[in-house]
Every structure is written in structure tokens, then in C-alpha cells.
Amino acid sequence: MASPAQKFQQNRAAAEGEAEMSFIDHLEALRWHIIRAAIAVVVFSLVAFFNKNFLFHDLILGPSRSDFWTYQTFCKIGHMFGSTDPCENQVNFIIQNREMSGQLTMHISTSFIVGICLAFPYLFWELWRFVKPGLYPHERANSRGAVLFVSILFVLGLLFGYYIAAPLSINFLASYTVDATIQNQIDLQSYLSTLTTMTLSCAFVFELPMIVFFLAKAGLVTPELMTLYRKHAIVVILIIAAIITPPDISAQIIVTIPILLLYELSIHIARVVRRNSAARLNQELAAQNAKPVG
């Protein structure tokens, strides 16, 4: 019986109409996918690097100012429920750099991170182009649109992390004090680390439905299993929300709700995958029974 790796090689060779590819051939194909992906990351990183004002003043340092969209929106919502706090001066801390080359290093590293985020759909597309020829025809048909949905979920996670999770964390941590005489002067590296951690964590957590989709395709996850362990999943989700948000109950609830909705969506996706698999098997059995014997 052929191993999964051998089946992958046979399927890839059959899809490309060639003889079975060797291990070196696969490495050569993978090398070019990696090269093209690296070029895309470099191009987007350079675009981000040469747009320094927008990258830092508007994008990176946006959550550090009181006029940021999230703070203004939450303040207006608070006024609707009777709050009298002003919407100005809600964020009160200073970001400073303590290293000689700190700002240059931060400029380069931030541009690279933004380049990866912008190039992510293309990166996944290159990965999919490498994996797709090794799949069976019905697997390729059932996975149609995977690149689009993975990219959409990634972008939604980035937006949620940038506009919800990160500002709540930054606002809470920057305004927390143990004594009124102590000023919060945040290091640039610490600020950026918090921002990127919150944003990227949400981006990858939002990929849960697609992860469940592929696991359900492989038969490793069933809707009954996910329903049975829903209570355990809720505990895990609360722990994840506590990790990626500050110890603030309102922030944890805001982050927990969309993750719970994604889990419920994943259960539905697993149910649809199993129903489609059963329908395909029934069609194959019907076709076999319809064949004349002898």
C-alpha cells in the first residue's frame, strides 16, 4: 500500500501529466514557490518602508492617541448609556525610544511584519498551488475557494485585533497605575510588541473555521465531537481571550463573543462537510451498483 507521501507524488504527477516526480523535483517546485512568496513579502515590505508617515503616525501609533476610532466609538456608546466622561484624553502615556538605533530597527522590523500581513493571501495561494496537485480530484473540487476564505478570515481577524483587541489592551495597560506619582513612559518596543501580538493573535484565531474544515475533511473532527466538548471549548476560549486581552472583564467579553461565534460556525461547517461526504459516497455506491455485473 502506498504511503501518503507516495500518493501525494502520484496525484501531483498525474495532475501535471508527467511521470512521477522525485523528491528532488518536489524540492525544486517548493523552492520556486518560496522564492516567489519571498519576493512578494519584500515588495510589500518596501512599500510599507517608504510610506513611513502613514505606517507609524496613522497605523502603528493610531491606538496611542485619544482620537483613534475605537476610543471615540466606545466613548459615544458610553454617552448613549448615560456616561458623562469626556472623549478626550482617554489615553495618557508617552512612547519613547531608549536605544540609538531603536527607531531604525523598529522601522525595518515593522515594515517586514506589515509586508507579511499584506502578502498573506499571496503566500497562502503559493502554498495552495504546491499542495493542490497532490490532492485527489474530489478533494480539489471540495476545497475550491479555500484561498479566498482563508484570506477573508485573516483580514477580518486583523481588523478585529487592530480595532478592538489591541486598543482595549493598550488603553487598559497604559492607564493602569499603582501610584499616582508614577508616570507611564512606554518603550517603543514594548508598545509595538503589544500591538502586533494582539492583532496577529486575532488574525490566526479567526482561521478556526478553515482549520475545522480541513480537519473535518480528513475525518479528524466531527460535529458531534465539537458539540460534546462545547463546554470545554468555552473554557479554552475564555483562557485564550484572557491571554490576548488585559485582565479587564469587558474586554475579555468583547473578544470572547466573536470567537464563540466562530466555534459555532465551525460546528456547522463540520456538519456540512460530513453531509457532502456522505452524499458523495452514496453517489459512488449508486454508480457501482448501476454497473452491469460481468
PDB file of C-alpha atoms in Angstrom:
ATOM      1  CA  MET A   1       0.000   0.000   0.000  1.00  0.00           C
ATOM      2  CA  ALA A   2       1.362   3.396  -0.960  1.00  0.00           C
ATOM      3  CA  SER A   3       2.228   5.837   1.788  1.00  0.00           C
ATOM      4  CA  PRO A   4       0.558   9.300   1.972  1.00  0.00           C
ATOM      5  CA  ALA A   5       3.740  10.869   0.599  1.00  0.00           C
ATOM      6  CA  GLN A   6       3.773   8.445  -2.341  1.00  0.00           C
ATOM      7  CA  LYS A   7       0.085   9.109  -3.017  1.00  0.00           C
ATOM      8  CA  PHE A   8       0.821  12.835  -2.988  1.00  0.00           C
ATOM      9  CA  GLN A   9       3.597  12.346  -5.549  1.00  0.00           C
ATOM     10  CA  GLN A  10       1.400  10.145  -7.745  1.00  0.00           C
ATOM     11  CA  ASN A  11      -1.506  12.603  -7.648  1.00  0.00           C
ATOM     12  CA  ARG A  12       0.767  15.564  -8.364  1.00  0.00           C
ATOM     13  CA  ALA A  13       2.413  13.788 -11.305  1.00  0.00           C
ATOM     14  CA  ALA A  14      -0.967  12.718 -12.690  1.00  0.00           C
ATOM     15  CA  ALA A  15      -2.342  16.258 -12.352  1.00  0.00           C
ATOM     16  CA  GLU A  16       0.651  17.677 -14.219  1.00  0.00           C
ATOM     17  CA  GLY A  17       0.585  14.946 -16.842  1.00  0.00           C
ATOM     18  CA  GLU A  18       4.144  13.896 -16.098  1.00  0.00           C
ATOM     19  CA  ALA A  19       5.987  10.901 -14.760  1.00  0.00           C
ATOM     20  CA  GLU A  20       6.031  10.514 -11.003  1.00  0.00           C
ATOM     21  CA  MET A  21       8.093  13.330  -9.505  1.00  0.00           C
ATOM     22  CA  SER A  22      11.113  12.530  -7.382  1.00  0.00           C
ATOM     23  CA  PHE A  23      11.867  14.053  -4.005  1.00  0.00           C
ATOM     24  CA  ILE A  24      14.358  16.433  -5.657  1.00  0.00           C
ATOM     25  CA  ASP A  25      11.679  17.535  -8.144  1.00  0.00           C
ATOM     26  CA  HIS A  26       9.343  18.351  -5.255  1.00  0.00           C
ATOM     27  CA  LEU A  27      12.061  20.353  -3.551  1.00  0.00           C
ATOM     28  CA  GLU A  28      12.703  22.264  -6.774  1.00  0.00           C
ATOM     29  CA  ALA A  29       8.986  23.056  -7.144  1.00  0.00           C
ATOM     30  CA  LEU A  30       8.793  24.104  -3.487  1.00  0.00           C
ATOM     31  CA  ARG A  31      11.898  26.288  -3.886  1.00  0.00           C
ATOM     32  CA  TRP A  32      10.276  28.387  -6.606  1.00  0.00           C
ATOM     33  CA  HIS A  33       7.097  28.780  -4.578  1.00  0.00           C
ATOM     34  CA  ILE A  34       9.197  30.023  -1.651  1.00  0.00           C
ATOM     35  CA  ILE A  35      11.163  32.394  -3.890  1.00  0.00           C
ATOM     36  CA  ARG A  36       8.003  33.962  -5.335  1.00  0.00           C
ATOM     37  CA  ALA A  37       6.492  34.265  -1.845  1.00  0.00           C
ATOM     38  CA  ALA A  38       9.683  35.900  -0.539  1.00  0.00           C
ATOM     39  CA  ILE A  39       9.656  38.398  -3.424  1.00  0.00           C
ATOM     40  CA  ALA A  40       6.062  39.328  -2.594  1.00  0.00           C
ATOM     41  CA  VAL A  41       6.966  39.910   1.064  1.00  0.00           C
ATOM     42  CA  VAL A  42       9.951  42.061   0.090  1.00  0.00           C
ATOM     43  CA  VAL A  43       7.864  44.158  -2.322  1.00  0.00           C
ATOM     44  CA  PHE A  44       5.126  44.838   0.237  1.00  0.00           C
ATOM     45  CA  SER A  45       7.722  45.491   2.936  1.00  0.00           C
ATOM     46  CA  LEU A  46       9.401  48.101   0.743  1.00  0.00           C
ATOM     47  CA  VAL A  47       6.039  49.744   0.063  1.00  0.00           C
ATOM     48  CA  ALA A  48       5.437  49.945   3.818  1.00  0.00           C
ATOM     49  CA  PHE A  49       9.018  51.138   4.479  1.00  0.00           C
ATOM     50  CA  PHE A  50       8.772  54.071   2.057  1.00  0.00           C
ATOM     51  CA  ASN A  51       5.401  55.150   3.481  1.00  0.00           C
ATOM     52  CA  LYS A  52       6.825  55.848   6.921  1.00  0.00           C
ATOM     53  CA  ASN A  53       4.438  58.643   7.880  1.00  0.00           C
ATOM     54  CA  PHE A  54       1.310  56.614   7.198  1.00  0.00           C
ATOM     55  CA  LEU A  55       2.845  53.422   8.620  1.00  0.00           C
ATOM     56  CA  PHE A  56       3.737  54.904  12.000  1.00  0.00           C
ATOM     57  CA  HIS A  57       1.710  58.068  12.536  1.00  0.00           C
ATOM     58  CA  ASP A  58      -1.596  56.748  11.217  1.00  0.00           C
ATOM     59  CA  LEU A  59      -1.351  52.964  11.531  1.00  0.00           C
ATOM     60  CA  ILE A  60       1.064  51.940  14.292  1.00  0.00           C
ATOM     61  CA  LEU A  61       0.638  54.929  16.626  1.00  0.00           C
ATOM     62  CA  GLY A  62      -3.077  55.336  15.956  1.00  0.00           C
ATOM     63  CA  PRO A  63      -4.181  53.333  19.048  1.00  0.00           C
ATOM     64  CA  SER A  64      -1.900  55.505  21.218  1.00  0.00           C
ATOM     65  CA  ARG A  65      -3.953  58.658  20.580  1.00  0.00           C
ATOM     66  CA  SER A  66      -7.310  59.663  22.011  1.00  0.00           C
ATOM     67  CA  ASP A  67      -8.783  60.448  18.584  1.00  0.00           C
ATOM     68  CA  PHE A  68      -8.472  56.802  17.494  1.00  0.00           C
ATOM     69  CA  TRP A  69     -11.714  55.441  16.032  1.00  0.00           C
ATOM     70  CA  THR A  70     -12.179  52.764  18.685  1.00  0.00           C
ATOM     71  CA  TYR A  71     -11.887  55.117  21.655  1.00  0.00           C
ATOM     72  CA  GLN A  72     -14.219  57.660  20.112  1.00  0.00           C
ATOM     73  CA  THR A  73     -16.791  54.993  19.249  1.00  0.00           C
ATOM     74  CA  PHE A  74     -16.775  53.402  22.702  1.00  0.00           C
ATOM     75  CA  CYS A  75     -16.965  56.837  24.299  1.00  0.00           C
ATOM     76  CA  LYS A  76     -20.024  57.739  22.221  1.00  0.00           C
ATOM     77  CA  ILE A  77     -21.637  54.426  23.108  1.00  0.00           C
ATOM     78  CA  GLY A  78     -20.942  55.190  26.762  1.00  0.00           C
ATOM     79  CA  HIS A  79     -22.649  58.576  26.410  1.00  0.00           C
ATOM     80  CA  MET A  80     -25.697  56.816  24.987  1.00  0.00           C
ATOM     81  CA  PHE A  81     -25.931  54.841  28.235  1.00  0.00           C
ATOM     82  CA  GLY A  82     -25.508  57.871  30.471  1.00  0.00           C
ATOM     83  CA  SER A  83     -21.755  58.278  30.808  1.00  0.00           C
ATOM     84  CA  THR A  84     -20.524  61.831  31.281  1.00  0.00           C
ATOM     85  CA  ASP A  85     -16.787  61.229  30.795  1.00  0.00           C
ATOM     86  CA  PRO A  86     -15.220  63.356  28.047  1.00  0.00           C
ATOM     87  CA  CYS A  87     -13.974  61.634  24.908  1.00  0.00           C
ATOM     88  CA  GLU A  88     -10.679  63.491  25.013  1.00  0.00           C
ATOM     89  CA  ASN A  89      -7.555  62.487  26.891  1.00  0.00           C
ATOM     90  CA  GLN A  90      -8.659  58.874  27.333  1.00  0.00           C
ATOM     91  CA  VAL A  91      -5.152  57.653  26.516  1.00  0.00           C
ATOM     92  CA  ASN A  92      -2.467  59.208  28.667  1.00  0.00           C
ATOM     93  CA  PHE A  93       1.022  57.816  28.182  1.00  0.00           C
ATOM     94  CA  ILE A  94       4.277  58.658  26.434  1.00  0.00           C
ATOM     95  CA  ILE A  95       6.022  56.401  23.932  1.00  0.00           C
ATOM     96  CA  GLN A  96       9.786  56.785  23.952  1.00  0.00           C
ATOM     97  CA  ASN A  97      12.849  55.203  22.395  1.00  0.00           C
ATOM     98  CA  ARG A  98      15.848  54.339  24.582  1.00  0.00           C
ATOM     99  CA  GLU A  99      18.251  52.862  22.029  1.00  0.00           C
ATOM    100  CA  MET A 100      20.433  54.668  19.497  1.00  0.00           C
ATOM    101  CA  SER A 101      19.292  52.529  16.557  1.00  0.00           C
ATOM    102  CA  GLY A 102      15.924  51.708  18.071  1.00  0.00           C
ATOM    103  CA  GLN A 103      13.775  53.707  15.669  1.00  0.00           C
ATOM    104  CA  LEU A 104      15.596  52.496  12.560  1.00  0.00           C
ATOM    105  CA  THR A 105      15.404  48.887  13.718  1.00  0.00           C
ATOM    106  CA  MET A 106      11.739  49.335  14.546  1.00  0.00           C
ATOM    107  CA  HIS A 107      11.100  50.877  11.141  1.00  0.00           C
ATOM    108  CA  ILE A 108      12.641  47.872   9.362  1.00  0.00           C
ATOM    109  CA  SER A 109      11.027  45.180  11.518  1.00  0.00           C
ATOM    110  CA  THR A 110       7.593  46.841  11.401  1.00  0.00           C
ATOM    111  CA  SER A 111       7.776  47.162   7.622  1.00  0.00           C
ATOM    112  CA  PHE A 112       8.582  43.453   7.406  1.00  0.00           C
ATOM    113  CA  ILE A 113       5.635  42.488   9.622  1.00  0.00           C
ATOM    114  CA  VAL A 114       3.258  44.668   7.612  1.00  0.00           C
ATOM    115  CA  GLY A 115       4.711  43.193   4.403  1.00  0.00           C
ATOM    116  CA  ILE A 116       3.884  39.668   5.610  1.00  0.00           C
ATOM    117  CA  CYS A 117       0.338  40.700   6.529  1.00  0.00           C
ATOM    118  CA  LEU A 118      -0.263  42.368   3.162  1.00  0.00           C
ATOM    119  CA  ALA A 119       1.240  39.445   1.259  1.00  0.00           C
ATOM    120  CA  PHE A 120      -0.543  36.755   3.296  1.00  0.00           C
ATOM    121  CA  PRO A 121      -3.220  35.973   0.657  1.00  0.00           C
ATOM    122  CA  TYR A 122      -0.499  35.514  -1.960  1.00  0.00           C
ATOM    123  CA  LEU A 123       1.623  33.437   0.449  1.00  0.00           C
ATOM    124  CA  PHE A 124      -1.253  31.083   1.094  1.00  0.00           C
ATOM    125  CA  TRP A 125      -2.011  30.957  -2.628  1.00  0.00           C
ATOM    126  CA  GLU A 126       1.564  29.844  -3.334  1.00  0.00           C
ATOM    127  CA  LEU A 127       1.276  27.188  -0.636  1.00  0.00           C
ATOM    128  CA  TRP A 128      -2.032  26.049  -2.114  1.00  0.00           C
ATOM    129  CA  ARG A 129      -0.523  25.856  -5.602  1.00  0.00           C
ATOM    130  CA  PHE A 130       2.130  23.500  -4.248  1.00  0.00           C
ATOM    131  CA  VAL A 131      -0.315  21.281  -2.319  1.00  0.00           C
ATOM    132  CA  LYS A 132      -3.227  21.259  -4.767  1.00  0.00           C
ATOM    133  CA  PRO A 133      -1.689  18.968  -7.466  1.00  0.00           C
ATOM    134  CA  GLY A 134      -1.192  16.278  -4.824  1.00  0.00           C
ATOM    135  CA  LEU A 135      -4.883  16.123  -3.958  1.00  0.00           C
ATOM    136  CA  TYR A 136      -7.466  13.810  -5.462  1.00  0.00           C
ATOM    137  CA  PRO A 137      -9.910  15.413  -7.944  1.00  0.00           C
ATOM    138  CA  HIS A 138     -12.811  15.357  -5.479  1.00  0.00           C
ATOM    139  CA  GLU A 139     -10.572  16.889  -2.785  1.00  0.00           C
ATOM    140  CA  ARG A 140      -9.604  19.730  -5.122  1.00  0.00           C
ATOM    141  CA  ALA A 141     -13.261  20.270  -6.009  1.00  0.00           C
ATOM    142  CA  ASN A 142     -14.376  20.308  -2.365  1.00  0.00           C
ATOM    143  CA  SER A 143     -11.592  22.735  -1.430  1.00  0.00           C
ATOM    144  CA  ARG A 144     -12.407  25.267  -4.126  1.00  0.00           C
ATOM    145  CA  GLY A 145     -12.323  28.800  -2.745  1.00  0.00           C
ATOM    146  CA  ALA A 146     -10.004  27.889   0.162  1.00  0.00           C
ATOM    147  CA  VAL A 147      -7.577  30.726  -0.629  1.00  0.00           C
ATOM    148  CA  LEU A 148     -10.394  33.293  -0.717  1.00  0.00           C
ATOM    149  CA  PHE A 149     -11.975  32.207   2.574  1.00  0.00           C
ATOM    150  CA  VAL A 150      -8.635  31.906   4.386  1.00  0.00           C
ATOM    151  CA  SER A 151      -7.716  35.416   3.205  1.00  0.00           C
ATOM    152  CA  ILE A 152     -11.091  36.872   4.231  1.00  0.00           C
ATOM    153  CA  LEU A 153     -10.887  35.333   7.712  1.00  0.00           C
ATOM    154  CA  PHE A 154      -7.302  36.560   8.103  1.00  0.00           C
ATOM    155  CA  VAL A 155      -8.250  40.124   7.160  1.00  0.00           C
ATOM    156  CA  LEU A 156     -11.295  40.073   9.472  1.00  0.00           C
ATOM    157  CA  GLY A 157      -9.070  38.840  12.298  1.00  0.00           C
ATOM    158  CA  LEU A 158      -6.536  41.595  11.620  1.00  0.00           C
ATOM    159  CA  LEU A 159      -9.243  44.259  11.656  1.00  0.00           C
ATOM    160  CA  PHE A 160     -10.779  42.884  14.840  1.00  0.00           C
ATOM    161  CA  GLY A 161      -7.398  42.704  16.541  1.00  0.00           C
ATOM    162  CA  TYR A 162      -6.347  46.181  15.414  1.00  0.00           C
ATOM    163  CA  TYR A 163      -9.609  47.996  16.145  1.00  0.00           C
ATOM    164  CA  ILE A 164     -10.891  46.032  19.165  1.00  0.00           C
ATOM    165  CA  ALA A 165      -8.421  43.763  20.985  1.00  0.00           C
ATOM    166  CA  ALA A 166      -5.275  45.899  20.679  1.00  0.00           C
ATOM    167  CA  PRO A 167      -6.818  49.286  21.644  1.00  0.00           C
ATOM    168  CA  LEU A 168      -8.566  47.759  24.672  1.00  0.00           C
ATOM    169  CA  SER A 169      -5.307  46.184  25.823  1.00  0.00           C
ATOM    170  CA  ILE A 170      -3.240  49.305  25.170  1.00  0.00           C
ATOM    171  CA  ASN A 171      -5.725  51.612  26.872  1.00  0.00           C
ATOM    172  CA  PHE A 172      -6.012  49.402  29.952  1.00  0.00           C
ATOM    173  CA  LEU A 173      -2.306  48.700  30.392  1.00  0.00           C
ATOM    174  CA  ALA A 174      -1.229  52.278  29.650  1.00  0.00           C
ATOM    175  CA  SER A 175      -3.704  53.785  32.120  1.00  0.00           C
ATOM    176  CA  TYR A 176      -3.090  51.266  34.902  1.00  0.00           C
ATOM    177  CA  THR A 177      -1.046  52.684  37.778  1.00  0.00           C
ATOM    178  CA  VAL A 178      -0.133  51.520  41.252  1.00  0.00           C
ATOM    179  CA  ASP A 179       0.529  55.071  42.441  1.00  0.00           C
ATOM    180  CA  ALA A 180      -0.388  58.488  41.081  1.00  0.00           C
ATOM    181  CA  THR A 181       3.220  59.679  41.243  1.00  0.00           C
ATOM    182  CA  ILE A 182       4.398  57.076  38.717  1.00  0.00           C
ATOM    183  CA  GLN A 183       4.179  58.090  35.057  1.00  0.00           C
ATOM    184  CA  ASN A 184       3.747  55.560  32.282  1.00  0.00           C
ATOM    185  CA  GLN A 185       6.517  56.128  29.751  1.00  0.00           C
ATOM    186  CA  ILE A 186       6.189  53.153  27.423  1.00  0.00           C
ATOM    187  CA  ASP A 187       9.154  51.882  25.439  1.00  0.00           C
ATOM    188  CA  LEU A 188       8.564  51.776  21.695  1.00  0.00           C
ATOM    189  CA  GLN A 189       9.486  48.071  21.525  1.00  0.00           C
ATOM    190  CA  SER A 190       7.012  47.216  24.308  1.00  0.00           C
ATOM    191  CA  TYR A 191       4.205  49.162  22.622  1.00  0.00           C
ATOM    192  CA  LEU A 192       4.783  47.562  19.230  1.00  0.00           C
ATOM    193  CA  SER A 193       5.048  44.102  20.775  1.00  0.00           C
ATOM    194  CA  THR A 194       1.645  44.527  22.434  1.00  0.00           C
ATOM    195  CA  LEU A 195       0.056  45.860  19.255  1.00  0.00           C
ATOM    196  CA  THR A 196       1.395  43.127  16.967  1.00  0.00           C
ATOM    197  CA  THR A 197       0.693  40.326  19.465  1.00  0.00           C
ATOM    198  CA  MET A 198      -2.935  41.345  19.882  1.00  0.00           C
ATOM    199  CA  THR A 199      -3.522  41.879  16.174  1.00  0.00           C
ATOM    200  CA  LEU A 200      -1.797  38.764  14.829  1.00  0.00           C
ATOM    201  CA  SER A 201      -3.271  36.554  17.556  1.00  0.00           C
ATOM    202  CA  CYS A 202      -6.770  37.530  16.497  1.00  0.00           C
ATOM    203  CA  ALA A 203      -5.881  37.068  12.824  1.00  0.00           C
ATOM    204  CA  PHE A 204      -4.853  33.437  13.386  1.00  0.00           C
ATOM    205  CA  VAL A 205      -7.676  32.691  15.841  1.00  0.00           C
ATOM    206  CA  PHE A 206     -10.155  33.770  13.150  1.00  0.00           C
ATOM    207  CA  GLU A 207      -8.835  30.924  10.955  1.00  0.00           C
ATOM    208  CA  LEU A 208     -10.650  28.417  13.190  1.00  0.00           C
ATOM    209  CA  PRO A 209     -13.471  27.675  10.684  1.00  0.00           C
ATOM    210  CA  MET A 210     -10.994  26.826   7.905  1.00  0.00           C
ATOM    211  CA  ILE A 211      -8.909  24.688  10.271  1.00  0.00           C
ATOM    212  CA  VAL A 212     -12.029  22.766  11.260  1.00  0.00           C
ATOM    213  CA  PHE A 213     -12.977  22.464   7.578  1.00  0.00           C
ATOM    214  CA  PHE A 214      -9.732  20.694   6.686  1.00  0.00           C
ATOM    215  CA  LEU A 215      -9.793  18.570   9.851  1.00  0.00           C
ATOM    216  CA  ALA A 216     -13.358  17.516   9.061  1.00  0.00           C
ATOM    217  CA  LYS A 217     -12.268  16.648   5.512  1.00  0.00           C
ATOM    218  CA  ALA A 218      -9.577  14.417   6.995  1.00  0.00           C
ATOM    219  CA  GLY A 219     -12.097  12.770   9.315  1.00  0.00           C
ATOM    220  CA  LEU A 220     -10.343  14.024  12.452  1.00  0.00           C
ATOM    221  CA  VAL A 221     -13.201  16.262  13.624  1.00  0.00           C
ATOM    222  CA  THR A 222     -16.954  15.616  13.666  1.00  0.00           C
ATOM    223  CA  PRO A 223     -19.826  17.958  14.603  1.00  0.00           C
ATOM    224  CA  GLU A 224     -20.853  15.552  17.382  1.00  0.00           C
ATOM    225  CA  LEU A 225     -17.357  15.715  18.864  1.00  0.00           C
ATOM    226  CA  MET A 226     -17.312  19.513  18.786  1.00  0.00           C
ATOM    227  CA  THR A 227     -20.805  19.670  20.300  1.00  0.00           C
ATOM    228  CA  LEU A 228     -19.864  17.174  23.030  1.00  0.00           C
ATOM    229  CA  TYR A 229     -16.827  19.237  24.030  1.00  0.00           C
ATOM    230  CA  ARG A 230     -18.505  22.637  23.641  1.00  0.00           C
ATOM    231  CA  LYS A 231     -18.240  23.359  27.379  1.00  0.00           C
ATOM    232  CA  HIS A 232     -14.543  22.519  27.332  1.00  0.00           C
ATOM    233  CA  ALA A 233     -14.111  24.687  24.246  1.00  0.00           C
ATOM    234  CA  ILE A 234     -15.759  27.615  26.023  1.00  0.00           C
ATOM    235  CA  VAL A 235     -13.246  27.325  28.858  1.00  0.00           C
ATOM    236  CA  VAL A 236     -10.369  27.232  26.352  1.00  0.00           C
ATOM    237  CA  ILE A 237     -11.803  30.258  24.520  1.00  0.00           C
ATOM    238  CA  LEU A 238     -12.051  32.186  27.794  1.00  0.00           C
ATOM    239  CA  ILE A 239      -8.417  31.336  28.519  1.00  0.00           C
ATOM    240  CA  ILE A 240      -7.382  32.496  25.034  1.00  0.00           C
ATOM    241  CA  ALA A 241      -9.345  35.728  25.481  1.00  0.00           C
ATOM    242  CA  ALA A 242      -7.678  36.261  28.861  1.00  0.00           C
ATOM    243  CA  ILE A 243      -4.239  35.760  27.293  1.00  0.00           C
ATOM    244  CA  ILE A 244      -4.692  38.158  24.378  1.00  0.00           C
ATOM    245  CA  THR A 245      -6.530  40.816  26.401  1.00  0.00           C
ATOM    246  CA  PRO A 246      -5.753  42.603  29.664  1.00  0.00           C
ATOM    247  CA  PRO A 247      -7.421  41.492  32.932  1.00  0.00           C
ATOM    248  CA  ASP A 248     -10.480  43.563  32.150  1.00  0.00           C
ATOM    249  CA  ILE A 249     -13.827  41.745  32.136  1.00  0.00           C
ATOM    250  CA  SER A 250     -15.456  43.934  29.485  1.00  0.00           C
ATOM    251  CA  ALA A 251     -12.500  43.493  27.108  1.00  0.00           C
ATOM    252  CA  GLN A 252     -12.496  39.723  27.623  1.00  0.00           C
ATOM    253  CA  ILE A 253     -16.214  39.519  26.879  1.00  0.00           C
ATOM    254  CA  ILE A 254     -15.824  41.603  23.721  1.00  0.00           C
ATOM    255  CA  VAL A 255     -13.066  39.276  22.470  1.00  0.00           C
ATOM    256  CA  THR A 256     -14.778  36.071  23.618  1.00  0.00           C
ATOM    257  CA  ILE A 257     -18.071  36.640  21.774  1.00  0.00           C
ATOM    258  CA  PRO A 258     -16.713  36.531  18.178  1.00  0.00           C
ATOM    259  CA  ILE A 259     -14.524  33.501  18.988  1.00  0.00           C
ATOM    260  CA  LEU A 260     -17.583  31.669  20.341  1.00  0.00           C
ATOM    261  CA  LEU A 261     -19.480  32.561  17.171  1.00  0.00           C
ATOM    262  CA  LEU A 262     -16.575  31.217  15.103  1.00  0.00           C
ATOM    263  CA  TYR A 263     -16.707  27.966  17.077  1.00  0.00           C
ATOM    264  CA  GLU A 264     -20.436  27.598  16.422  1.00  0.00           C
ATOM    265  CA  LEU A 265     -19.797  28.343  12.734  1.00  0.00           C
ATOM    266  CA  SER A 266     -17.105  25.663  12.736  1.00  0.00           C
ATOM    267  CA  ILE A 267     -19.615  23.107  14.071  1.00  0.00           C
ATOM    268  CA  HIS A 268     -21.940  23.967  11.189  1.00  0.00           C
ATOM    269  CA  ILE A 269     -19.064  23.675   8.710  1.00  0.00           C
ATOM    270  CA  ALA A 270     -18.131  20.228  10.053  1.00  0.00           C
ATOM    271  CA  ARG A 271     -21.770  19.158   9.695  1.00  0.00           C
ATOM    272  CA  VAL A 272     -21.892  20.361   6.085  1.00  0.00           C
ATOM    273  CA  VAL A 273     -18.603  18.607   5.271  1.00  0.00           C
ATOM    274  CA  ARG A 274     -19.898  15.292   6.627  1.00  0.00           C
ATOM    275  CA  ARG A 275     -23.186  15.656   4.768  1.00  0.00           C
ATOM    276  CA  ASN A 276     -21.375  16.338   1.499  1.00  0.00           C
ATOM    277  CA  SER A 277     -19.021  13.403   2.083  1.00  0.00           C
ATOM    278  CA  ALA A 278     -21.972  11.084   2.732  1.00  0.00           C
ATOM    279  CA  ALA A 279     -23.701  12.307  -0.421  1.00  0.00           C
ATOM    280  CA  ARG A 280     -20.568  11.685  -2.482  1.00  0.00           C
ATOM    281  CA  LEU A 281     -20.180   8.171  -1.095  1.00  0.00           C
ATOM    282  CA  ASN A 282     -23.827   7.410  -1.841  1.00  0.00           C
ATOM    283  CA  GLN A 283     -23.339   8.568  -5.419  1.00  0.00           C
ATOM    284  CA  GLU A 284     -20.270   6.363  -5.807  1.00  0.00           C
ATOM    285  CA  LEU A 285     -22.121   3.350  -4.390  1.00  0.00           C
ATOM    286  CA  ALA A 286     -25.073   4.012  -6.672  1.00  0.00           C
ATOM    287  CA  ALA A 287     -22.754   4.243  -9.678  1.00  0.00           C
ATOM    288  CA  GLN A 288     -21.069   0.959  -8.744  1.00  0.00           C
ATOM    289  CA  ASN A 289     -24.409  -0.798  -8.277  1.00  0.00           C
ATOM    290  CA  ALA A 290     -25.618   0.531 -11.622  1.00  0.00           C
ATOM    291  CA  LYS A 291     -22.732  -1.136 -13.459  1.00  0.00           C
ATOM    292  CA  PRO A 292     -23.718  -4.421 -15.133  1.00  0.00           C
ATOM    293  CA  VAL A 293     -22.181  -7.489 -13.492  1.00  0.00           C
ATOM    294  CA  GLY A 294     -19.727  -9.385 -15.769  1.00  0.00           C
TER     295      GLY A 294
END
